[in-house]
Amino acid sequence: MITNSIINLAKPDNEPVKNYQPGSPEKAELKRHLDAMLADEIEIPLWIGGKAVKTGKLAKCVCPHDHAHVLGHYHQAGAEQVHQAADAAAKAWPAWSSWPWERRAAVFLKAAELLSTKFRPILNGATMLGQSKTAFQAEIDSACELIDFFRFNSHFAARMMADQPDSAAGAWNTVDYRALEGFIFAVTPFNFTSIAGNLPTAPALMGNTVLWKPASSAVYSAHFIMKLLEAAGLPPGVINMIPGPGSQVGDPAMNHPSLAGIHFTGSTAVFQRMWKTVGENIQRYKAYPRIVGETGGKDFIVAHASAEPESLVANIVRGAYEFQGQKCSAASRLYVPKSLWNRIEEPLVEAIRSIPMGAPTDFRNFVTAVIDEGAFNSIKGYIDFAKKSPDATVLAGGECDRTRGYFIRPTLVRAAKPDFKLMQEEIFGPVLTAYVYPDREFEKTLEVCDRTSPYALTGAIFARDREAVHLAMEKLRHAAGNFYINDKPTGAVVNQQPFGGGRASGTNDKAGSIFNLMRWVSIRTIKETFVPAADYRYPFMAGE
């Protein structure tokens, strides 16, 4: 039955974060799921047209903190499966794109409810084991943020549909928010399960059908996202999950004439190649593809001499090292005046050295392992470079051990010059590089910070002096899409801090806001005149 009601979708609240304190029911339930997952080696198929597809080309899902432990094997897609997925998306598109927005929203609102209850320990457990997140980091990510994406995106869709143009007397103007013609290619990273869930579902909410390529190192949690969406009633073919190597999946998807858009989070280099491919193929597409991407970051903390030392140290540690620094927003470069550095160096080094590290299944740990061997080698390469350079001193950390898991101790490097390699390049690991500047050169340091990196994702200023805060806001206006005052540059919350950056950090289309959803619709303007003109002549023509 189709109703003719005007649906009022109330503005949601952000999902409360559970703390997993000792003795809490959520901690006991999560531990039960962790034990069960560790004991069950699963087989993960592709999902095409609502059906499990097995190719026989298998790859492993392992625990980064215990890389000998296999969580499961997943089937890899190739060109054949990409074309099958495109066909399934095309088959699902006519019905799904014609559904009233509230029917589509109901699917994701149900997914939010399921994730807040039954699926919460499942997806949190999968993220902890497959991506080596602590329970708290998983809770913030794979539970709360993904729930918020589902609920707030539905709310934003309702707001968008209600936004209609004015009408003059005798006419009625409306706009029709249409799905894009073709499929959206969603490419998601390993580091946030919430991003993996949002990138395919945000376009789907607006009536699009999707080919979803999750990161190879996060297929384990992606599998449970598909299980969640299936349980929520997502129709077959709306989202098709096709994991596999980039060349085997990305190339045929990008070359397909039905490509209507790209929703991407990952490296800057990959995104730039994708954009170039779209340009080279532009004549083969039915329409100009929408390109939305969030890429790298070289995120900063700038401290003024007036900053409060204790809170600065605490936020440096959290901002740089939570989830092993594997956040696009993680603090990676630090600027501190000499007078303040003399006060914080010792407590900062002591705090970093005190960080407990180990498996996420031990809830006492603050950091765990980096995602895989490639990341381990890359991060270790930067640390080794710093150890050998006359322009750097490793003050804390620097130890790397991959015997059992890919463990890298949280590392603090002091650079002798602001253009040192580790101050400029994205490392994506638990490495923070500090530059100590003369107190009198605060404004100059802001200018150096602005031009040092090609990225512009997140950044923070710590100061009690309001003039210093205002100066930083002015000088660093384009240096970060998400700017923080006396807070770490991580932890953006859906609907509170829409997330995204510019320059080499992406298209800044702000996930977690109405602005992102607007990219996934094509607007048709409709004008109806109630009493049409009966004569072509205008009044001005009546006299000479």
XYZ file of C-alpha atoms in Angstrom, residues 3-412:
410
model
C 0.302 6.253 1.438
C -0.232 9.845 0.396
C 1.048 11.255 3.675
C 3.618 14.021 3.921
C 6.270 12.295 6.018
C 7.815 14.260 8.870
C 11.181 12.801 9.840
C 12.324 14.267 13.142
C 15.907 15.386 13.510
C 17.855 12.559 15.192
C 20.294 12.723 18.067
C 23.835 11.440 17.790
C 24.190 7.856 18.970
C 25.585 7.733 22.538
C 29.035 6.172 22.837
C 29.308 3.163 25.139
C 32.391 3.155 27.371
C 32.935 -0.618 27.812
C 33.897 -0.205 31.428
C 34.821 -3.269 33.512
C 31.711 -5.199 34.461
C 29.504 -3.483 31.881
C 27.069 -5.653 29.881
C 28.326 -4.247 26.571
C 31.891 -5.286 27.395
C 30.838 -8.822 28.301
C 28.755 -9.146 25.134
C 31.562 -7.795 22.934
C 34.069 -10.220 24.441
C 31.723 -13.121 23.692
C 31.523 -12.067 20.048
C 35.294 -11.608 19.829
C 35.838 -15.143 21.097
C 33.299 -16.562 18.656
C 34.781 -14.661 15.692
C 38.304 -15.748 16.536
C 37.140 -19.366 16.595
C 35.248 -19.212 13.291
C 37.148 -18.967 10.011
C 34.588 -17.758 7.465
C 34.285 -17.664 3.681
C 33.292 -14.278 2.232
C 31.620 -14.143 -1.175
C 30.982 -11.242 -3.495
C 27.458 -9.819 -3.319
C 25.995 -9.233 -6.786
C 22.289 -8.755 -7.377
C 21.553 -9.941 -3.866
C 23.325 -13.259 -4.416
C 26.551 -14.671 -3.017
C 29.070 -15.096 -5.836
C 32.215 -17.200 -5.503
C 35.073 -16.821 -7.965
C 37.554 -19.231 -6.420
C 40.226 -16.504 -6.407
C 40.762 -16.350 -2.665
C 42.650 -13.954 -0.390
C 43.026 -13.956 3.387
C 41.527 -11.763 6.075
C 43.967 -11.730 9.008
C 44.375 -9.921 12.320
C 47.020 -7.184 11.900
C 48.020 -7.678 15.546
C 48.356 -11.443 14.994
C 48.937 -11.902 11.275
C 49.151 -15.682 11.514
C 45.526 -15.782 12.657
C 43.200 -16.106 9.669
C 39.702 -14.709 10.199
C 38.482 -15.831 6.816
C 39.011 -16.019 3.090
C 37.298 -13.739 0.611
C 36.593 -14.249 -3.074
C 38.098 -11.633 -5.376
C 36.281 -10.002 -8.258
C 37.616 -9.452 -11.747
C 36.341 -7.764 -14.893
C 33.648 -10.398 -15.417
C 32.152 -9.815 -11.980
C 32.367 -6.032 -12.384
C 30.230 -6.273 -15.516
C 27.823 -8.615 -13.732
C 27.531 -6.101 -10.910
C 26.928 -3.267 -13.380
C 24.156 -5.317 -14.984
C 22.622 -6.050 -11.570
C 22.778 -2.356 -10.667
C 21.101 -1.428 -13.954
C 18.360 -3.996 -13.335
C 17.679 -2.648 -9.835
C 17.847 1.022 -10.826
C 14.361 1.598 -12.365
C 12.441 0.402 -9.317
C 14.830 1.684 -6.628
C 15.200 5.147 -8.151
C 11.404 5.421 -8.380
C 10.751 4.538 -4.760
C 9.537 7.473 -2.632
C 12.445 8.813 -0.613
C 10.866 7.743 2.660
C 10.720 4.086 1.554
C 14.431 4.166 0.812
C 15.132 5.980 4.075
C 13.217 3.301 5.976
C 15.807 0.718 4.905
C 18.677 2.721 6.374
C 16.747 3.777 9.472
C 16.124 0.104 10.138
C 19.825 -0.568 9.552
C 20.599 2.068 12.188
C 18.320 0.358 14.702
C 19.799 -3.053 13.974
C 23.326 -1.660 14.307
C 22.500 0.029 17.608
C 21.371 -3.348 19.002
C 21.940 -6.814 17.483
C 24.725 -5.879 15.052
C 26.650 -3.576 17.393
C 28.997 -6.203 18.896
C 29.234 -7.950 15.520
C 30.492 -4.946 13.577
C 32.580 -3.655 16.471
C 34.149 -7.078 16.889
C 34.880 -7.373 13.166
C 36.532 -3.937 13.171
C 38.619 -4.742 16.233
C 39.872 -8.033 14.827
C 40.207 -7.172 11.145
C 41.492 -3.617 11.474
C 43.087 -3.732 14.960
C 41.005 -1.001 16.546
C 40.556 -0.794 20.290
C 37.038 -1.341 21.589
C 36.533 2.386 22.138
C 37.820 3.373 18.695
C 35.637 0.692 17.107
C 32.608 1.837 19.072
C 33.052 5.423 17.902
C 33.558 4.291 14.316
C 31.736 1.115 13.348
C 28.797 1.651 15.691
C 28.110 5.287 16.530
C 29.337 7.069 13.412
C 27.758 4.613 11.004
C 24.465 4.779 12.919
C 24.691 8.577 12.693
C 25.322 8.413 8.949
C 22.213 6.289 8.427
C 19.975 8.481 10.595
C 21.248 11.922 9.684
C 21.503 11.185 5.955
C 17.823 10.203 6.058
C 17.063 13.467 7.862
C 19.079 15.446 5.327
C 17.236 13.718 2.474
C 13.921 14.795 3.981
C 15.173 18.387 4.245
C 16.350 18.307 0.661
C 13.042 17.021 -0.689
C 11.216 19.732 1.242
C 13.375 22.461 -0.290
C 11.218 23.740 -3.157
C 11.318 26.970 -5.191
C 8.931 29.911 -4.989
C 5.979 30.199 -7.375
C 4.477 33.281 -8.978
C 0.729 33.830 -9.196
C -0.896 31.464 -11.635
C 1.969 28.965 -11.686
C 3.439 26.194 -9.599
C 7.198 25.558 -9.503
C 8.706 22.385 -8.104
C 11.979 20.530 -8.331
C 12.394 16.786 -8.758
C 15.486 15.254 -7.120
C 16.414 12.437 -9.485
C 18.959 9.661 -9.133
C 21.935 9.806 -11.468
C 21.660 7.661 -14.584
C 24.053 4.761 -14.195
C 25.917 3.337 -11.204
C 28.013 4.931 -8.487
C 31.447 3.400 -7.934
C 32.156 3.509 -4.189
C 35.769 2.852 -3.173
C 36.320 2.673 0.567
C 39.391 2.591 2.860
C 40.481 0.236 5.625
C 40.652 2.746 8.428
C 36.988 3.570 9.079
C 34.187 1.030 8.940
C 31.759 3.958 9.076
C 33.223 5.378 5.860
C 33.006 1.922 4.295
C 29.319 1.896 5.183
C 28.558 5.489 4.259
C 30.163 5.764 0.819
C 27.876 3.202 -0.855
C 24.747 3.954 1.190
C 24.639 7.755 0.888
C 24.212 7.622 -2.918
C 21.849 4.639 -2.577
C 19.613 6.628 -0.239
C 19.155 9.165 -3.029
C 17.987 6.473 -5.457
C 21.277 5.417 -7.009
C 22.593 1.893 -7.397
C 26.159 1.142 -6.412
C 29.222 -0.963 -7.161
C 31.201 -1.086 -3.917
C 34.893 -1.968 -3.735
C 36.008 -2.159 -0.094
C 39.685 -2.068 0.817
C 41.251 -5.514 0.655
C 42.413 -5.146 4.271
C 38.859 -4.425 5.469
C 36.748 -6.976 3.585
C 36.031 -8.767 6.874
C 34.011 -5.878 8.350
C 32.576 -5.024 4.910
C 31.046 -8.502 4.807
C 29.106 -7.771 7.984
C 27.962 -4.406 6.633
C 26.385 -6.301 3.727
C 24.780 -8.683 6.208
C 23.394 -5.681 8.082
C 21.954 -4.076 4.941
C 20.447 -7.373 3.852
C 18.768 -7.719 7.266
C 17.448 -4.156 6.922
C 15.666 -5.060 3.677
C 17.909 -3.525 1.026
C 16.640 -4.821 -2.347
C 18.935 -7.005 -4.477
C 21.287 -5.166 -6.819
C 21.103 -1.780 -5.101
C 24.567 -2.221 -3.541
C 26.889 -4.822 -5.039
C 30.062 -5.641 -3.103
C 32.985 -6.553 -5.358
C 36.310 -6.712 -3.456
C 39.497 -7.360 -5.346
C 42.708 -5.800 -6.670
C 42.393 -2.233 -7.908
C 43.463 -3.044 -11.440
C 41.011 -5.944 -11.672
C 38.025 -4.064 -10.247
C 38.749 -0.364 -10.650
C 39.773 -0.364 -14.297
C 36.656 -2.118 -15.701
C 34.398 -0.061 -13.445
C 36.011 3.218 -14.503
C 35.851 2.246 -18.177
C 32.200 1.228 -18.060
C 29.864 3.561 -20.011
C 27.317 3.483 -17.173
C 29.666 5.068 -14.620
C 27.636 7.949 -13.168
C 29.721 8.889 -10.166
C 32.638 8.066 -7.887
C 32.488 8.160 -4.091
C 36.040 7.676 -2.887
C 38.163 7.746 0.229
C 41.796 6.725 -0.060
C 45.144 7.949 -1.254
C 45.661 11.150 -3.212
C 47.649 9.366 -5.917
C 44.886 6.819 -6.569
C 42.200 9.497 -6.658
C 44.190 11.584 -9.108
C 44.594 8.561 -11.379
C 40.866 7.926 -11.220
C 40.118 11.540 -12.121
C 42.538 11.313 -15.043
C 40.832 8.129 -16.250
C 37.444 9.832 -16.142
C 38.846 12.670 -18.239
C 40.287 10.286 -20.794
C 36.988 8.371 -21.002
C 34.656 11.352 -20.867
C 33.156 10.773 -24.305
C 32.094 7.213 -23.548
C 29.926 8.053 -20.522
C 26.217 8.734 -20.750
C 26.639 11.801 -18.520
C 29.490 13.600 -16.800
C 30.309 11.480 -13.713
C 30.112 13.138 -10.317
C 33.489 12.839 -8.598
C 33.601 13.046 -4.806
C 36.786 12.182 -2.967
C 38.433 12.524 0.416
C 42.116 11.722 0.208
C 45.291 12.391 2.196
C 46.250 14.676 4.998
C 49.306 16.102 6.721
C 47.431 17.439 9.685
C 48.883 19.955 12.072
C 48.786 21.235 15.600
C 50.120 24.763 16.073
C 50.715 25.822 19.666
C 51.008 29.424 20.798
C 53.110 30.391 23.794
C 49.894 30.960 25.758
C 48.676 27.367 25.312
C 47.900 25.335 28.423
C 50.673 22.696 28.615
C 48.754 19.848 30.227
C 45.841 19.871 27.791
C 48.233 20.351 24.868
C 50.143 17.194 25.800
C 46.956 15.139 26.248
C 45.533 16.237 22.911
C 48.812 15.712 21.076
C 48.885 12.096 22.259
C 45.249 11.437 21.395
C 45.357 13.342 18.130
C 48.544 11.718 16.854
C 48.395 8.144 18.128
C 44.822 6.906 18.511
C 44.269 4.053 16.038
C 48.014 4.093 15.437
C 47.821 7.416 13.572
C 45.938 5.700 10.732
C 43.382 8.458 10.416
C 43.318 10.959 7.559
C 42.842 13.533 10.318
C 45.599 12.364 12.690
C 48.058 14.984 13.891
C 51.269 14.418 11.952
C 53.173 17.690 12.389
C 53.513 19.880 15.453
C 54.688 23.474 15.799
C 55.621 24.588 19.335
C 57.327 27.793 20.523
C 60.629 27.370 22.355
C 59.352 28.650 25.704
C 56.461 26.152 25.679
C 58.565 23.295 24.346
C 60.832 23.601 27.380
C 57.766 22.922 29.540
C 56.124 20.123 27.542
C 59.007 18.103 26.078
C 59.602 15.943 29.124
C 55.919 15.253 29.977
C 55.131 14.632 26.304
C 57.962 12.124 25.902
C 56.984 10.479 29.174
C 53.330 10.230 28.089
C 54.270 8.685 24.728
C 56.577 6.146 26.358
C 53.809 5.169 28.783
C 51.295 4.258 26.048
C 50.280 0.585 26.390
C 50.433 -1.311 23.086
C 49.234 -4.776 22.145
C 46.250 -6.725 20.843
C 42.865 -4.940 20.866
C 41.348 -7.934 22.629
C 43.242 -6.742 25.720
C 41.136 -3.713 26.620
C 43.995 -2.119 28.563
C 45.850 -1.197 25.370
C 45.688 2.301 23.899
C 47.268 1.426 20.527
C 47.585 -1.800 18.578
C 49.098 -2.826 15.223
C 49.182 -1.015 11.893
C 47.074 -2.521 9.148
C 49.464 -4.672 7.089
C 53.036 -5.370 6.013
C 53.029 -2.666 3.344
C 52.041 -0.007 5.864
C 54.563 -1.355 8.378
C 57.416 -1.134 5.876
C 56.431 2.337 4.696
C 56.152 3.777 8.219
C 59.359 2.080 9.333
C 61.093 3.624 6.321
C 60.237 7.129 7.557
C 61.428 6.308 11.064
C 64.693 4.887 9.747
C 65.175 8.019 7.629
C 64.727 10.199 10.718
C 67.150 8.083 12.730
C 69.858 8.542 10.094
C 69.238 12.223 9.344
C 71.366 14.964 10.940
C 68.278 17.170 10.801
C 66.143 14.999 13.101
C 66.156 13.435 16.546
C 63.890 10.563 17.595
C 62.778 11.519 21.098
C 60.390 8.637 21.806
C 59.399 5.373 20.173
C 60.911 4.278 16.903
C 60.821 0.550 17.695
C 59.238 -1.662 15.016
C 58.448 -5.362 15.404
C 56.454 -7.518 12.969
C 57.269 -10.890 14.559
C 53.651 -11.562 15.525
C 51.810 -8.418 14.506
C 52.665 -5.200 12.683
C 53.595 -3.203 15.771
C 55.229 0.226 15.682
C 55.737 2.133 18.905
C 54.234 5.640 18.949
C 57.087 7.810 17.749
C 58.015 11.451 18.309
